[in-house]
Amino acid sequence: MSQAGLVLVVEDEDPVRRYTVSLLEELGFTVLQAVDGVEAIAILRERSTEISAMLLDHSMPGLSGEEVLAQVTREGLAVPVVLTSGYDRTSLERRFAGHEIAGYLQKPFRIESLDEAVRLAVAKRAQAS
């Protein structure tokens, strides 16, 4: 695992997922990938204690980001979540008011905002340990 931490990227759109993974690796993170919410929950069940942060797409077929968060909470798989979406942050903050969100990233995002959001989430995980 890298010095920066292990990040789970949950994104159903292949080009967006590959782009995000490449940026995170460039920033020094080790990355796990999930193509949907079901795969994300399976990975979290196995490795939640190792994962420093999760980038979670808000809109996905099957389990939405909100449904993934609810399942993660029910199972006690505590991982700081950075929510990614094409929607603006204000509407997401209202929609996810009942969930603990470590950060928000509006798509398309730049490497600087990705770096800042993920590092804040990783720091939050480190403080909780």
Short mmCIF file of C-alpha atoms in Angstrom, two decimals:
data_model
loop_
_atom_site.label_atom_id
_atom_site.label_comp_id
_atom_site.label_asym_id
_atom_site.label_seq_id
_atom_site.Cartn_x
_atom_site.Cartn_y
_atom_site.Cartn_z
CA MET A 1 0.00 0.00 0.00
CA SER A 2 1.27 3.46 -0.81
CA GLN A 3 2.14 6.15 1.71
CA ALA A 4 -0.90 8.17 0.65
CA GLY A 5 -3.41 5.40 1.39
CA LEU A 6 -5.79 2.95 -0.24
CA VAL A 7 -8.79 4.46 -2.05
CA LEU A 8 -11.84 2.62 -3.39
CA VAL A 9 -13.27 4.20 -6.55
CA VAL A 10 -16.92 3.29 -7.21
CA GLU A 11 -17.91 4.46 -10.69
CA ASP A 12 -20.07 2.74 -13.30
CA GLU A 13 -18.77 4.72 -16.30
CA ASP A 14 -15.59 3.02 -17.46
CA PRO A 15 -13.80 6.09 -18.92
CA VAL A 16 -14.54 8.17 -15.81
CA ARG A 17 -13.37 5.35 -13.53
CA ARG A 18 -10.14 4.83 -15.49
CA TYR A 19 -9.43 8.56 -15.52
CA THR A 20 -10.06 8.87 -11.77
CA VAL A 21 -7.88 5.84 -11.00
CA SER A 22 -5.02 7.21 -13.12
CA LEU A 23 -5.19 10.60 -11.35
CA LEU A 24 -5.23 8.98 -7.91
CA GLU A 25 -2.26 6.77 -8.79
CA GLU A 26 -0.41 9.84 -10.07
CA LEU A 27 -1.11 11.46 -6.68
CA GLY A 28 0.47 8.48 -4.90
CA PHE A 29 -2.62 6.54 -3.82
CA THR A 30 -3.15 2.81 -4.19
CA VAL A 31 -6.54 2.23 -5.80
CA LEU A 32 -9.23 -0.44 -5.75
CA GLN A 33 -12.06 -0.24 -8.28
CA ALA A 34 -15.72 -1.18 -8.25
CA VAL A 35 -18.04 -0.88 -11.27
CA ASP A 36 -21.20 -0.73 -9.16
CA GLY A 37 -22.57 -0.57 -5.64
CA VAL A 38 -22.81 -4.34 -5.21
CA GLU A 39 -19.12 -4.79 -6.01
CA ALA A 40 -18.22 -1.85 -3.74
CA ILE A 41 -20.03 -3.40 -0.77
CA ALA A 42 -18.32 -6.76 -1.40
CA ILE A 43 -14.90 -5.06 -1.43
CA LEU A 44 -15.73 -3.10 1.73
CA ARG A 45 -16.83 -6.25 3.54
CA GLU A 46 -13.39 -7.76 2.88
CA ARG A 47 -11.14 -4.71 3.20
CA SER A 48 -12.90 -1.82 4.98
CA THR A 49 -10.22 -1.63 7.68
CA GLU A 50 -7.52 -1.12 5.01
CA ILE A 51 -9.39 1.43 2.89
CA SER A 52 -8.55 5.05 3.70
CA ALA A 53 -11.37 6.62 1.66
CA MET A 54 -14.04 5.81 -0.92
CA LEU A 55 -14.97 7.89 -3.96
CA LEU A 56 -18.61 7.05 -4.53
CA ASP A 57 -20.58 7.98 -7.64
CA HIS A 58 -23.96 9.44 -6.75
CA SER A 59 -25.88 8.01 -9.76
CA MET A 60 -25.36 4.39 -10.73
CA PRO A 61 -27.62 1.68 -12.12
CA GLY A 62 -28.60 -0.95 -9.57
CA LEU A 63 -27.60 0.39 -6.17
CA SER A 64 -27.35 4.19 -6.13
CA GLY A 65 -24.72 5.99 -4.09
CA GLU A 66 -27.37 6.66 -1.47
CA GLU A 67 -28.27 2.96 -1.25
CA VAL A 68 -24.59 2.02 -0.98
CA LEU A 69 -24.17 4.51 1.89
CA ALA A 70 -27.22 3.10 3.67
CA GLN A 71 -25.89 -0.47 3.35
CA VAL A 72 -22.41 0.54 4.48
CA THR A 73 -23.92 2.24 7.54
CA ARG A 74 -26.15 -0.76 8.36
CA GLU A 75 -23.15 -3.09 8.22
CA GLY A 76 -20.84 -0.75 10.16
CA LEU A 77 -18.30 -0.57 7.33
CA ALA A 78 -17.07 2.89 8.30
CA VAL A 79 -15.02 4.49 5.52
CA PRO A 80 -14.84 8.22 4.77
CA VAL A 81 -16.86 8.89 1.61
CA VAL A 82 -16.21 11.50 -1.06
CA LEU A 83 -19.36 11.73 -3.15
CA THR A 84 -18.86 12.36 -6.88
CA SER A 85 -21.59 13.68 -9.13
CA GLY A 86 -22.46 15.89 -12.04
CA TYR A 87 -25.00 17.58 -9.75
CA ASP A 88 -24.01 20.69 -7.82
CA ARG A 89 -22.77 20.38 -4.24
CA THR A 90 -25.69 22.26 -2.67
CA SER A 91 -28.32 19.85 -3.97
CA LEU A 92 -26.16 16.87 -2.93
CA GLU A 93 -25.67 18.28 0.57
CA ARG A 94 -29.44 18.57 0.96
CA ARG A 95 -30.07 15.09 -0.42
CA PHE A 96 -27.37 13.43 1.70
CA ALA A 97 -27.96 15.48 4.87
CA GLY A 98 -28.58 12.33 6.94
CA HIS A 99 -25.32 10.68 5.87
CA GLU A 100 -21.79 11.39 6.96
CA ILE A 101 -19.98 12.64 3.87
CA ALA A 102 -16.26 13.52 4.05
CA GLY A 103 -16.36 15.55 0.82
CA TYR A 104 -18.03 16.32 -2.48
CA LEU A 105 -16.52 16.40 -5.96
CA GLN A 106 -18.48 17.78 -8.87
CA LYS A 107 -17.73 16.12 -12.21
CA PRO A 108 -15.78 16.89 -14.23
CA PHE A 109 -13.13 17.53 -11.59
CA ARG A 110 -9.51 18.54 -11.82
CA ILE A 111 -6.59 16.73 -10.21
CA GLU A 112 -6.17 19.53 -7.62
CA SER A 113 -9.74 19.24 -6.31
CA LEU A 114 -9.53 15.43 -6.35
CA ASP A 115 -6.29 15.57 -4.38
CA GLU A 116 -7.72 17.98 -1.80
CA ALA A 117 -10.98 16.03 -1.29
CA VAL A 118 -9.30 12.64 -0.98
CA ARG A 119 -6.53 13.85 1.32
CA LEU A 120 -9.11 15.44 3.64
CA ALA A 121 -11.05 12.15 3.72
CA VAL A 122 -7.88 10.15 4.39
CA ALA A 123 -6.96 12.57 7.21
CA LYS A 124 -10.43 12.09 8.68
CA ARG A 125 -9.87 8.31 8.64
CA ALA A 126 -6.47 8.72 10.32
CA GLN A 127 -8.01 10.88 13.07
CA ALA A 128 -10.69 8.26 13.72
CA SER A 129 -8.06 5.52 14.19
#
